[in-house]
Amino acid sequence: MAVVASAPGKVLITGGYLILERPNAGLVLSTNARFYTIVKPLHNEIQPDSWAWAWADVRLTSPQLGREGHYKLALKNLTVQSVSSSRHVFYFLFFEGGNPFVEYAVQYSVAAAYATLDNNKKEVLHELLLQGLDITILGCNDFYSYRNEIERRGLPLTPESLASIPPFASITFNTDDGNGGDCKPEVAKTGLGSSAAMTTAVVGALLHYLGVIKLSSSKDQQDRKDYTDIDLLHKIAQTAHCIAQGKVGSGFDVSSAVYGSQRYVRFSPEVISSVQVAAQALPAPEVISDILNGNWDHERTEFSLPPLMTLLLGEPGTGGSSTPSMVGAVKKWQKSDPQKSLDTWRRLSEANSQLEIQLNFLSKLAKEQWDAYKSVIDSCSKLRSEKWIEQASEPNKEAVIKALLGAKEAMLGIRYHMRLMGEAAGVPIEPESQTKLLDATLNLEGVLLAGVPGAGGFDAVFAVTLGDSSSSVTKTWSSLNVLALLVKEDPCGVSLESADPRTNEITSAVSSIHIE
């Protein structure tokens, strides 16, 4: 019996840097790139020595790395200890999505079970844990760069070439032979929030497996009215992710992995920072009880792109960027020049709000005046933006076109102030190479938005296109040595899956594993 859960990666289209401070909001889109976690019993029956020692065996496997780690979970204080000493595990420990993210996800998920289940269910929980936990983690190819593999095969830099790589392909590392091969593996990523998606998938699968919550499938999420279970999952995933990172971030990446696309305002850091102190002295269930009962004051509003718009992501192949170091440089600039930084942030916030207003208005127009909306999108998808206004042949169409142009103008304002902030802080938020690429992209037919997501840098660029114009954008990107990824917006958050994603067979009978 197995439980399979998945959680999506993200693209932050507005709110870079500002989202770190309340009450600034960010618009974050969840994607069809997902992390999967498969949880099942490690042993067919309770091990004879488990009752005496009160240890649960945990095996953590990453097929894409060809690695596995073995742990012991102490059921008295819920500490997690590695019992593997092979060099294989050395590689695994440095892989984001392994230790410490999974260690805290396991520890806090089990602690949540002990903190929330009644005594009758705790006996069943204890027996379930004594069978051990077999945890398998899989990440969609979109989280990682396979650019070198495509070039090695002599294929063009196109989505079709990317799609030819088998799902959940192995991830290779660059090793330093002069150091005996023992070096931190280098994994090129695309900036979709792999650690947040992975942590959320692990927590979701474990909480469902242990009977704490009941996850729903993606097709059932539209009808969801009760968010109690998902809110609990969110608190545990946020806590595990922050503690594993060693800092309390804004949490937008975990929130989107849990709930899907949204407008997000961060929680007050104090709700988790207290755990960092308490975790040293208190048993994990007590710490988690405080977390679950804490004042989670984040704000989440449903948001997604208006109809007939497509999210595109492009990998320029210029290397990744360190988000923590860029954030650190911006914070240092804020302290050194508070007046100028405050003015820049205010103007950036206004541009973010304006883009949000225009996109929401376009969604409203699509709902209320579909024929006019669709007609404008279809015609504008074949034209550059300077020609769009010519399509305003009647008032309804003019309203749609003005909203499109307003959204585009707001995005240009966002990019301008992000560049100013980068120049002042001395970090490449929108590097010159990205500026040229984005300007060229915006000059194409049917392109509404183009920018650097999140904290910016060299990781990726995004575009939002109208109608059927995305294919011409990907062809242009390919000619500019930019690989268009297979990522699209998918507003669905964490989900219960019916099958191992590597097969088409049903691999779980999740109801029978649930503690009743």
mmCIF file of C-alpha atoms in Angstrom, residues 93-443:
data_model
loop_
_atom_site.group_PDB
_atom_site.id
_atom_site.type_symbol
_atom_site.label_atom_id
_atom_site.label_comp_id
_atom_site.label_asym_id
_atom_site.label_seq_id
_atom_site.Cartn_x
_atom_site.Cartn_y
_atom_site.Cartn_z
ATOM 1 C CA LEU A 93 22.929 15.142 1.923
ATOM 2 C CA PHE A 94 23.934 18.014 -0.310
ATOM 3 C CA PHE A 95 21.059 17.580 -2.718
ATOM 4 C CA GLU A 96 18.368 20.186 -2.101
ATOM 5 C CA GLY A 97 15.343 18.062 -1.454
ATOM 6 C CA GLY A 98 17.264 15.593 0.705
ATOM 7 C CA ASN A 99 18.637 16.285 4.122
ATOM 8 C CA PRO A 100 17.794 18.581 5.976
ATOM 9 C CA PHE A 101 14.500 19.358 4.209
ATOM 10 C CA VAL A 102 13.215 15.791 4.351
ATOM 11 C CA GLU A 103 14.526 15.258 7.899
ATOM 12 C CA TYR A 104 12.454 18.158 9.218
ATOM 13 C CA ALA A 105 9.501 17.230 7.019
ATOM 14 C CA VAL A 106 9.512 13.714 8.525
ATOM 15 C CA GLN A 107 10.126 14.899 12.081
ATOM 16 C CA TYR A 108 7.449 17.613 12.074
ATOM 17 C CA SER A 109 4.871 15.524 10.196
ATOM 18 C CA VAL A 110 5.169 12.701 12.723
ATOM 19 C CA ALA A 111 5.102 15.271 15.545
ATOM 20 C CA ALA A 112 1.885 16.705 14.089
ATOM 21 C CA ALA A 113 0.364 13.219 14.166
ATOM 22 C CA TYR A 114 1.244 12.758 17.833
ATOM 23 C CA ALA A 115 0.035 16.286 18.635
ATOM 24 C CA THR A 116 -3.361 16.020 16.924
ATOM 25 C CA LEU A 117 -4.532 12.370 17.006
ATOM 26 C CA ASP A 118 -6.473 10.998 19.986
ATOM 27 C CA ASN A 119 -5.101 8.150 22.133
ATOM 28 C CA ASN A 120 -6.873 5.371 20.223
ATOM 29 C CA LYS A 121 -5.450 6.547 16.930
ATOM 30 C CA LYS A 122 -2.007 7.037 18.496
ATOM 31 C CA GLU A 123 -1.768 3.290 19.127
ATOM 32 C CA VAL A 124 -2.444 2.611 15.451
ATOM 33 C CA LEU A 125 -0.020 5.398 14.530
ATOM 34 C CA HIS A 126 2.696 3.822 16.682
ATOM 35 C CA GLU A 127 2.253 0.435 15.026
ATOM 36 C CA LEU A 128 2.295 2.042 11.598
ATOM 37 C CA LEU A 129 5.555 3.845 12.367
ATOM 38 C CA LEU A 130 7.140 0.641 13.697
ATOM 39 C CA GLN A 131 6.673 -0.822 10.219
ATOM 40 C CA GLY A 132 9.042 1.901 9.056
ATOM 41 C CA LEU A 133 8.679 4.589 6.392
ATOM 42 C CA ASP A 134 9.785 4.027 2.825
ATOM 43 C CA ILE A 135 9.903 7.470 1.179
ATOM 44 C CA THR A 136 10.646 8.014 -2.510
ATOM 45 C CA ILE A 137 11.078 11.498 -3.965
ATOM 46 C CA LEU A 138 10.779 12.422 -7.653
ATOM 47 C CA GLY A 139 11.037 15.843 -9.270
ATOM 48 C CA CYS A 140 9.813 16.709 -12.755
ATOM 49 C CA ASN A 141 12.575 17.455 -15.226
ATOM 50 C CA ASP A 142 11.441 21.102 -15.390
ATOM 51 C CA PHE A 143 13.039 21.820 -12.001
ATOM 52 C CA TYR A 144 16.499 21.102 -13.426
ATOM 53 C CA SER A 145 18.501 22.184 -16.410
ATOM 54 C CA TYR A 146 19.026 19.529 -19.069
ATOM 55 C CA ARG A 147 20.519 22.006 -21.493
ATOM 56 C CA ASN A 148 23.900 20.250 -21.506
ATOM 57 C CA GLU A 149 22.219 16.908 -22.221
ATOM 58 C CA ILE A 150 20.334 18.387 -25.185
ATOM 59 C CA GLU A 151 23.559 19.867 -26.563
ATOM 60 C CA ARG A 152 25.400 16.579 -25.970
ATOM 61 C CA ARG A 153 22.777 14.822 -28.070
ATOM 62 C CA GLY A 154 23.226 17.400 -30.829
ATOM 63 C CA LEU A 155 19.598 18.473 -30.631
ATOM 64 C CA PRO A 156 18.256 22.000 -31.143
ATOM 65 C CA LEU A 157 17.318 24.102 -28.109
ATOM 66 C CA THR A 158 13.574 23.557 -28.428
ATOM 67 C CA PRO A 159 10.776 22.327 -26.163
ATOM 68 C CA GLU A 160 10.514 19.262 -28.404
ATOM 69 C CA SER A 161 14.121 18.348 -27.603
ATOM 70 C CA LEU A 162 13.440 18.838 -23.918
ATOM 71 C CA ALA A 163 10.356 16.636 -24.151
ATOM 72 C CA SER A 164 12.467 13.834 -25.675
ATOM 73 C CA ILE A 165 14.345 13.387 -22.388
ATOM 74 C CA PRO A 166 12.686 10.611 -20.336
ATOM 75 C CA PRO A 167 10.584 11.766 -17.359
ATOM 76 C CA PHE A 168 12.425 11.958 -14.022
ATOM 77 C CA ALA A 169 15.764 11.651 -15.797
ATOM 78 C CA SER A 170 18.863 11.151 -13.694
ATOM 79 C CA ILE A 171 20.651 14.255 -12.440
ATOM 80 C CA THR A 172 24.395 14.339 -12.941
ATOM 81 C CA PHE A 173 27.036 16.101 -10.870
ATOM 82 C CA ASN A 174 30.365 17.746 -11.508
ATOM 83 C CA THR A 175 32.943 16.195 -9.200
ATOM 84 C CA ASP A 176 36.435 17.342 -8.353
ATOM 85 C CA ASP A 177 38.801 14.390 -8.767
ATOM 86 C CA GLY A 178 41.483 16.296 -6.913
ATOM 87 C CA ASN A 179 39.264 16.068 -3.835
ATOM 88 C CA GLY A 180 38.671 12.369 -4.176
ATOM 89 C CA GLY A 181 35.230 12.954 -5.636
ATOM 90 C CA ASP A 182 33.955 14.236 -2.286
ATOM 91 C CA CYS A 183 32.635 17.626 -3.245
ATOM 92 C CA LYS A 184 29.292 19.334 -3.167
ATOM 93 C CA PRO A 185 27.368 18.258 -6.267
ATOM 94 C CA GLU A 186 26.530 20.951 -8.757
ATOM 95 C CA VAL A 187 22.903 20.781 -9.845
ATOM 96 C CA ALA A 188 21.759 23.412 -12.313
ATOM 97 C CA LYS A 189 18.186 24.424 -11.468
ATOM 98 C CA THR A 190 15.594 26.569 -13.211
ATOM 99 C CA GLY A 191 14.353 28.530 -10.194
ATOM 100 C CA LEU A 192 10.933 26.891 -9.770
ATOM 101 C CA GLY A 193 11.281 26.389 -6.005
ATOM 102 C CA SER A 194 12.373 22.755 -5.849
ATOM 103 C CA SER A 195 12.937 22.639 -2.070
ATOM 104 C CA ALA A 196 9.518 24.163 -1.286
ATOM 105 C CA ALA A 197 7.666 21.844 -3.685
ATOM 106 C CA MET A 198 9.585 18.825 -2.408
ATOM 107 C CA THR A 199 9.031 19.676 1.272
ATOM 108 C CA THR A 200 5.308 20.224 0.680
ATOM 109 C CA ALA A 201 4.950 16.938 -1.218
ATOM 110 C CA VAL A 202 6.738 15.015 1.558
ATOM 111 C CA VAL A 203 4.677 16.637 4.326
ATOM 112 C CA GLY A 204 1.434 16.145 2.393
ATOM 113 C CA ALA A 205 2.104 12.462 1.697
ATOM 114 C CA LEU A 206 3.173 11.748 5.290
ATOM 115 C CA LEU A 207 0.264 13.574 6.929
ATOM 116 C CA HIS A 208 -2.191 11.708 4.704
ATOM 117 C CA TYR A 209 -0.394 8.371 5.256
ATOM 118 C CA LEU A 210 -0.388 8.854 9.039
ATOM 119 C CA GLY A 211 -4.069 9.768 9.158
ATOM 120 C CA VAL A 212 -3.664 13.406 10.174
ATOM 121 C CA ILE A 213 -5.343 14.902 7.100
ATOM 122 C CA LYS A 214 -7.173 13.781 3.984
ATOM 123 C CA LEU A 215 -5.739 15.178 0.785
ATOM 124 C CA SER A 216 -7.928 15.573 -2.277
ATOM 125 C CA SER A 217 -7.083 14.915 -5.905
ATOM 126 C CA SER A 218 -6.575 17.779 -8.321
ATOM 127 C CA LYS A 219 -9.989 17.239 -9.934
ATOM 128 C CA ASP A 220 -11.715 17.579 -6.543
ATOM 129 C CA GLN A 221 -9.984 20.799 -5.505
ATOM 130 C CA GLN A 222 -12.361 23.158 -7.295
ATOM 131 C CA ASP A 223 -15.196 21.981 -5.047
ATOM 132 C CA ARG A 224 -13.195 22.291 -1.826
ATOM 133 C CA LYS A 225 -14.955 24.325 0.857
ATOM 134 C CA ASP A 226 -13.119 23.203 4.004
ATOM 135 C CA TYR A 227 -9.441 24.179 4.163
ATOM 136 C CA THR A 228 -8.778 22.870 7.701
ATOM 137 C CA ASP A 229 -6.580 19.964 6.562
ATOM 138 C CA ILE A 230 -4.729 22.029 3.970
ATOM 139 C CA ASP A 231 -4.112 24.836 6.458
ATOM 140 C CA LEU A 232 -2.532 22.328 8.857
ATOM 141 C CA LEU A 233 -0.335 20.996 6.055
ATOM 142 C CA HIS A 234 0.705 24.557 5.197
ATOM 143 C CA LYS A 235 1.837 25.283 8.762
ATOM 144 C CA ILE A 236 3.928 22.106 8.973
ATOM 145 C CA ALA A 237 5.481 22.569 5.512
ATOM 146 C CA GLN A 238 6.334 26.233 6.184
ATOM 147 C CA THR A 239 7.953 25.332 9.503
ATOM 148 C CA ALA A 240 9.969 22.422 8.128
ATOM 149 C CA HIS A 241 11.145 24.477 5.155
ATOM 150 C CA CYS A 242 12.159 27.500 7.240
ATOM 151 C CA ILE A 243 14.001 25.439 9.875
ATOM 152 C CA ALA A 244 15.800 23.471 7.154
ATOM 153 C CA GLN A 245 16.859 26.713 5.450
ATOM 154 C CA GLY A 246 18.080 28.138 8.741
ATOM 155 C CA LYS A 247 16.044 31.297 8.202
ATOM 156 C CA VAL A 248 12.439 32.446 8.020
ATOM 157 C CA GLY A 249 11.716 33.458 4.439
ATOM 158 C CA SER A 250 8.586 35.017 2.995
ATOM 159 C CA GLY A 251 7.021 31.586 2.443
ATOM 160 C CA PHE A 252 5.361 32.374 -0.891
ATOM 161 C CA ASP A 253 6.954 29.324 -2.514
ATOM 162 C CA VAL A 254 5.591 26.921 0.102
ATOM 163 C CA SER A 255 2.189 28.645 0.096
ATOM 164 C CA SER A 256 1.861 28.238 -3.673
ATOM 165 C CA ALA A 257 3.002 24.609 -3.404
ATOM 166 C CA VAL A 258 0.188 24.031 -0.904
ATOM 167 C CA TYR A 259 -2.674 26.149 -2.267
ATOM 168 C CA GLY A 260 -1.702 26.830 -5.908
ATOM 169 C CA SER A 261 -1.685 30.165 -7.777
ATOM 170 C CA GLN A 262 -2.494 33.108 -5.526
ATOM 171 C CA ARG A 263 -1.980 36.666 -4.343
ATOM 172 C CA TYR A 264 0.168 36.303 -1.238
ATOM 173 C CA VAL A 265 1.095 38.436 1.774
ATOM 174 C CA ARG A 266 3.616 36.838 4.101
ATOM 175 C CA PHE A 267 3.058 35.710 7.701
ATOM 176 C CA SER A 268 4.763 37.511 10.590
ATOM 177 C CA PRO A 269 8.169 35.825 11.086
ATOM 178 C CA GLU A 270 7.587 35.527 14.845
ATOM 179 C CA VAL A 271 5.155 32.657 14.315
ATOM 180 C CA ILE A 272 8.077 30.426 13.297
ATOM 181 C CA SER A 273 11.133 32.141 14.795
ATOM 182 C CA SER A 274 9.979 31.095 18.268
ATOM 183 C CA VAL A 275 10.253 27.467 17.145
ATOM 184 C CA GLN A 276 13.938 27.877 16.407
ATOM 185 C CA VAL A 277 14.485 28.490 20.117
ATOM 186 C CA ALA A 278 11.879 26.109 21.517
ATOM 187 C CA ALA A 279 13.024 23.201 19.351
ATOM 188 C CA GLN A 280 16.253 23.045 21.345
ATOM 189 C CA ALA A 281 14.499 22.391 24.661
ATOM 190 C CA LEU A 282 10.963 21.046 24.089
ATOM 191 C CA PRO A 283 9.742 17.726 22.625
ATOM 192 C CA ALA A 284 8.751 18.011 18.965
ATOM 193 C CA PRO A 285 4.986 17.421 19.547
ATOM 194 C CA GLU A 286 4.866 20.350 22.002
ATOM 195 C CA VAL A 287 6.712 22.577 19.556
ATOM 196 C CA ILE A 288 4.354 21.605 16.752
ATOM 197 C CA SER A 289 1.298 22.191 18.953
ATOM 198 C CA ASP A 290 2.496 25.761 19.455
ATOM 199 C CA ILE A 291 2.980 26.115 15.698
ATOM 200 C CA LEU A 292 -0.497 24.794 14.895
ATOM 201 C CA ASN A 293 -2.055 27.150 17.442
ATOM 202 C CA GLY A 294 0.069 30.142 16.440
ATOM 203 C CA ASN A 295 -1.137 33.384 14.886
ATOM 204 C CA TRP A 296 -0.701 32.664 11.190
ATOM 205 C CA ASP A 297 -1.559 36.052 9.715
ATOM 206 C CA HIS A 298 -0.607 35.484 6.072
ATOM 207 C CA GLU A 299 -3.098 36.522 3.418
ATOM 208 C CA ARG A 300 -3.998 34.391 0.439
ATOM 209 C CA THR A 301 -6.388 35.327 -2.353
ATOM 210 C CA GLU A 302 -7.141 33.189 -5.386
ATOM 211 C CA PHE A 303 -5.441 34.447 -8.523
ATOM 212 C CA SER A 304 -4.565 33.079 -11.936
ATOM 213 C CA LEU A 305 -3.839 34.425 -15.383
ATOM 214 C CA PRO A 306 -6.865 35.599 -17.390
ATOM 215 C CA PRO A 307 -8.230 33.164 -19.994
ATOM 216 C CA LEU A 308 -6.420 32.603 -23.306
ATOM 217 C CA MET A 309 -3.071 33.653 -21.806
ATOM 218 C CA THR A 310 -0.061 31.360 -21.575
ATOM 219 C CA LEU A 311 2.882 31.432 -19.171
ATOM 220 C CA LEU A 312 6.258 30.698 -20.774
ATOM 221 C CA LEU A 313 9.621 30.203 -19.091
ATOM 222 C CA GLY A 314 12.949 30.454 -20.879
ATOM 223 C CA GLU A 315 16.372 29.278 -19.729
ATOM 224 C CA PRO A 316 19.066 31.625 -21.101
ATOM 225 C CA GLY A 317 21.950 29.309 -20.213
ATOM 226 C CA THR A 318 23.965 32.039 -18.507
ATOM 227 C CA GLY A 319 24.198 30.294 -15.143
ATOM 228 C CA GLY A 320 22.151 30.568 -11.981
ATOM 229 C CA SER A 321 21.976 33.260 -9.313
ATOM 230 C CA SER A 322 22.136 33.055 -5.532
ATOM 231 C CA THR A 323 18.859 34.465 -4.231
ATOM 232 C CA PRO A 324 20.056 34.713 -0.580
ATOM 233 C CA SER A 325 23.132 36.773 -1.517
ATOM 234 C CA MET A 326 21.055 39.079 -3.744
ATOM 235 C CA VAL A 327 18.467 39.575 -0.995
ATOM 236 C CA GLY A 328 21.285 40.288 1.453
ATOM 237 C CA ALA A 329 22.728 42.964 -0.837
ATOM 238 C CA VAL A 330 19.318 44.641 -1.234
ATOM 239 C CA LYS A 331 18.783 44.672 2.541
ATOM 240 C CA LYS A 332 22.223 46.190 3.030
ATOM 241 C CA TRP A 333 21.350 48.939 0.529
ATOM 242 C CA GLN A 334 18.070 49.592 2.347
ATOM 243 C CA LYS A 335 19.951 50.220 5.568
ATOM 244 C CA SER A 336 22.600 52.405 3.931
ATOM 245 C CA ASP A 337 20.146 54.591 1.974
ATOM 246 C CA PRO A 338 16.715 54.306 3.649
ATOM 247 C CA GLN A 339 15.160 57.345 1.943
ATOM 248 C CA LYS A 340 16.001 56.350 -1.622
ATOM 249 C CA SER A 341 15.202 52.685 -1.025
ATOM 250 C CA LEU A 342 11.832 53.553 0.499
ATOM 251 C CA ASP A 343 10.943 55.696 -2.523
ATOM 252 C CA THR A 344 11.996 52.938 -4.941
ATOM 253 C CA TRP A 345 9.973 50.350 -3.015
ATOM 254 C CA ARG A 346 6.912 52.601 -2.996
ATOM 255 C CA ARG A 347 7.053 53.110 -6.762
ATOM 256 C CA LEU A 348 7.683 49.402 -7.327
ATOM 257 C CA SER A 349 4.743 48.529 -5.098
ATOM 258 C CA GLU A 350 2.490 50.885 -7.075
ATOM 259 C CA ALA A 351 3.535 49.242 -10.358
ATOM 260 C CA ASN A 352 2.911 45.776 -8.870
ATOM 261 C CA SER A 353 -0.568 46.843 -7.742
ATOM 262 C CA GLN A 354 -1.345 48.312 -11.147
ATOM 263 C CA LEU A 355 -0.447 45.065 -12.918
ATOM 264 C CA GLU A 356 -2.604 43.121 -10.477
ATOM 265 C CA ILE A 357 -5.552 45.495 -11.079
ATOM 266 C CA GLN A 358 -5.299 45.193 -14.850
ATOM 267 C CA LEU A 359 -5.028 41.381 -14.831
ATOM 268 C CA ASN A 360 -8.001 41.060 -12.491
ATOM 269 C CA PHE A 361 -9.968 43.450 -14.693
ATOM 270 C CA LEU A 362 -9.144 41.350 -17.762
ATOM 271 C CA SER A 363 -10.443 38.246 -15.950
ATOM 272 C CA LYS A 364 -13.625 40.171 -15.136
ATOM 273 C CA LEU A 365 -14.050 41.289 -18.756
ATOM 274 C CA ALA A 366 -13.528 37.706 -19.951
ATOM 275 C CA LYS A 367 -16.304 36.541 -17.653
ATOM 276 C CA GLU A 368 -18.758 39.309 -18.488
ATOM 277 C CA GLN A 369 -18.005 39.997 -22.179
ATOM 278 C CA TRP A 370 -16.514 36.786 -23.503
ATOM 279 C CA ASP A 371 -17.112 37.354 -27.213
ATOM 280 C CA ALA A 372 -15.450 40.779 -27.231
ATOM 281 C CA TYR A 373 -12.633 39.531 -25.002
ATOM 282 C CA LYS A 374 -11.909 36.468 -27.166
ATOM 283 C CA SER A 375 -12.049 38.514 -30.358
ATOM 284 C CA VAL A 376 -9.479 40.999 -29.023
ATOM 285 C CA ILE A 377 -7.142 38.285 -27.737
ATOM 286 C CA ASP A 378 -7.296 36.443 -31.067
ATOM 287 C CA SER A 379 -6.518 39.566 -33.125
ATOM 288 C CA CYS A 380 -3.855 40.942 -30.766
ATOM 289 C CA SER A 381 -2.073 37.586 -30.640
ATOM 290 C CA LYS A 382 -1.054 38.182 -34.253
ATOM 291 C CA LEU A 383 0.127 41.780 -33.757
ATOM 292 C CA ARG A 384 2.811 43.716 -31.917
ATOM 293 C CA SER A 385 1.481 45.744 -29.022
ATOM 294 C CA GLU A 386 1.758 49.114 -30.815
ATOM 295 C CA LYS A 387 -0.876 47.832 -33.273
ATOM 296 C CA TRP A 388 -3.329 46.621 -30.637
ATOM 297 C CA ILE A 389 -5.195 49.904 -30.211
ATOM 298 C CA GLU A 390 -6.223 49.734 -33.872
ATOM 299 C CA GLN A 391 -8.438 46.760 -32.995
ATOM 300 C CA ALA A 392 -10.668 48.908 -30.748
ATOM 301 C CA SER A 393 -13.632 48.994 -33.114
ATOM 302 C CA GLU A 394 -16.260 49.096 -30.370
ATOM 303 C CA PRO A 395 -16.424 50.068 -26.648
ATOM 304 C CA ASN A 396 -16.302 46.513 -25.303
ATOM 305 C CA LYS A 397 -13.187 45.717 -27.307
ATOM 306 C CA GLU A 398 -11.602 49.053 -26.406
ATOM 307 C CA ALA A 399 -11.925 48.222 -22.683
ATOM 308 C CA VAL A 400 -10.076 44.939 -23.196
ATOM 309 C CA ILE A 401 -7.307 46.562 -25.247
ATOM 310 C CA LYS A 402 -6.798 49.375 -22.749
ATOM 311 C CA ALA A 403 -6.482 46.822 -19.948
ATOM 312 C CA LEU A 404 -3.932 44.839 -21.986
ATOM 313 C CA LEU A 405 -1.873 47.959 -22.652
ATOM 314 C CA GLY A 406 -2.224 48.997 -18.997
ATOM 315 C CA ALA A 407 -0.856 45.625 -17.878
ATOM 316 C CA LYS A 408 2.059 45.920 -20.277
ATOM 317 C CA GLU A 409 2.864 49.455 -19.088
ATOM 318 C CA ALA A 410 2.760 48.305 -15.459
ATOM 319 C CA MET A 411 5.209 45.484 -16.227
ATOM 320 C CA LEU A 412 7.613 47.936 -17.843
ATOM 321 C CA GLY A 413 7.405 50.032 -14.666
ATOM 322 C CA ILE A 414 8.161 46.989 -12.525
ATOM 323 C CA ARG A 415 11.217 46.157 -14.609
ATOM 324 C CA TYR A 416 12.450 49.778 -14.491
ATOM 325 C CA HIS A 417 12.314 50.000 -10.712
ATOM 326 C CA MET A 418 13.768 46.512 -10.271
ATOM 327 C CA ARG A 419 16.723 47.574 -12.422
ATOM 328 C CA LEU A 420 17.158 50.744 -10.354
ATOM 329 C CA MET A 421 17.143 48.687 -7.179
ATOM 330 C CA GLY A 422 19.702 46.271 -8.602
ATOM 331 C CA GLU A 423 22.016 49.064 -9.695
ATOM 332 C CA ALA A 424 21.789 50.765 -6.286
ATOM 333 C CA ALA A 425 22.384 47.505 -4.402
ATOM 334 C CA GLY A 426 25.125 46.346 -6.751
ATOM 335 C CA VAL A 427 23.417 43.098 -7.776
ATOM 336 C CA PRO A 428 22.204 41.969 -11.236
ATOM 337 C CA ILE A 429 18.442 41.831 -10.634
ATOM 338 C CA GLU A 430 17.866 42.382 -14.347
ATOM 339 C CA PRO A 431 21.284 41.894 -15.963
ATOM 340 C CA GLU A 432 21.963 43.605 -19.283
ATOM 341 C CA SER A 433 21.784 40.285 -21.133
ATOM 342 C CA GLN A 434 18.329 39.675 -19.667
ATOM 343 C CA THR A 435 17.226 43.225 -20.530
ATOM 344 C CA LYS A 436 18.086 42.686 -24.202
ATOM 345 C CA LEU A 437 16.286 39.346 -24.235
ATOM 346 C CA LEU A 438 13.168 40.734 -22.525
ATOM 347 C CA ASP A 439 13.006 43.761 -24.820
ATOM 348 C CA ALA A 440 13.294 41.511 -27.861
ATOM 349 C CA THR A 441 10.564 39.249 -26.451
ATOM 350 C CA LEU A 442 8.193 42.153 -25.803
ATOM 351 C CA ASN A 443 8.645 43.252 -29.409
#
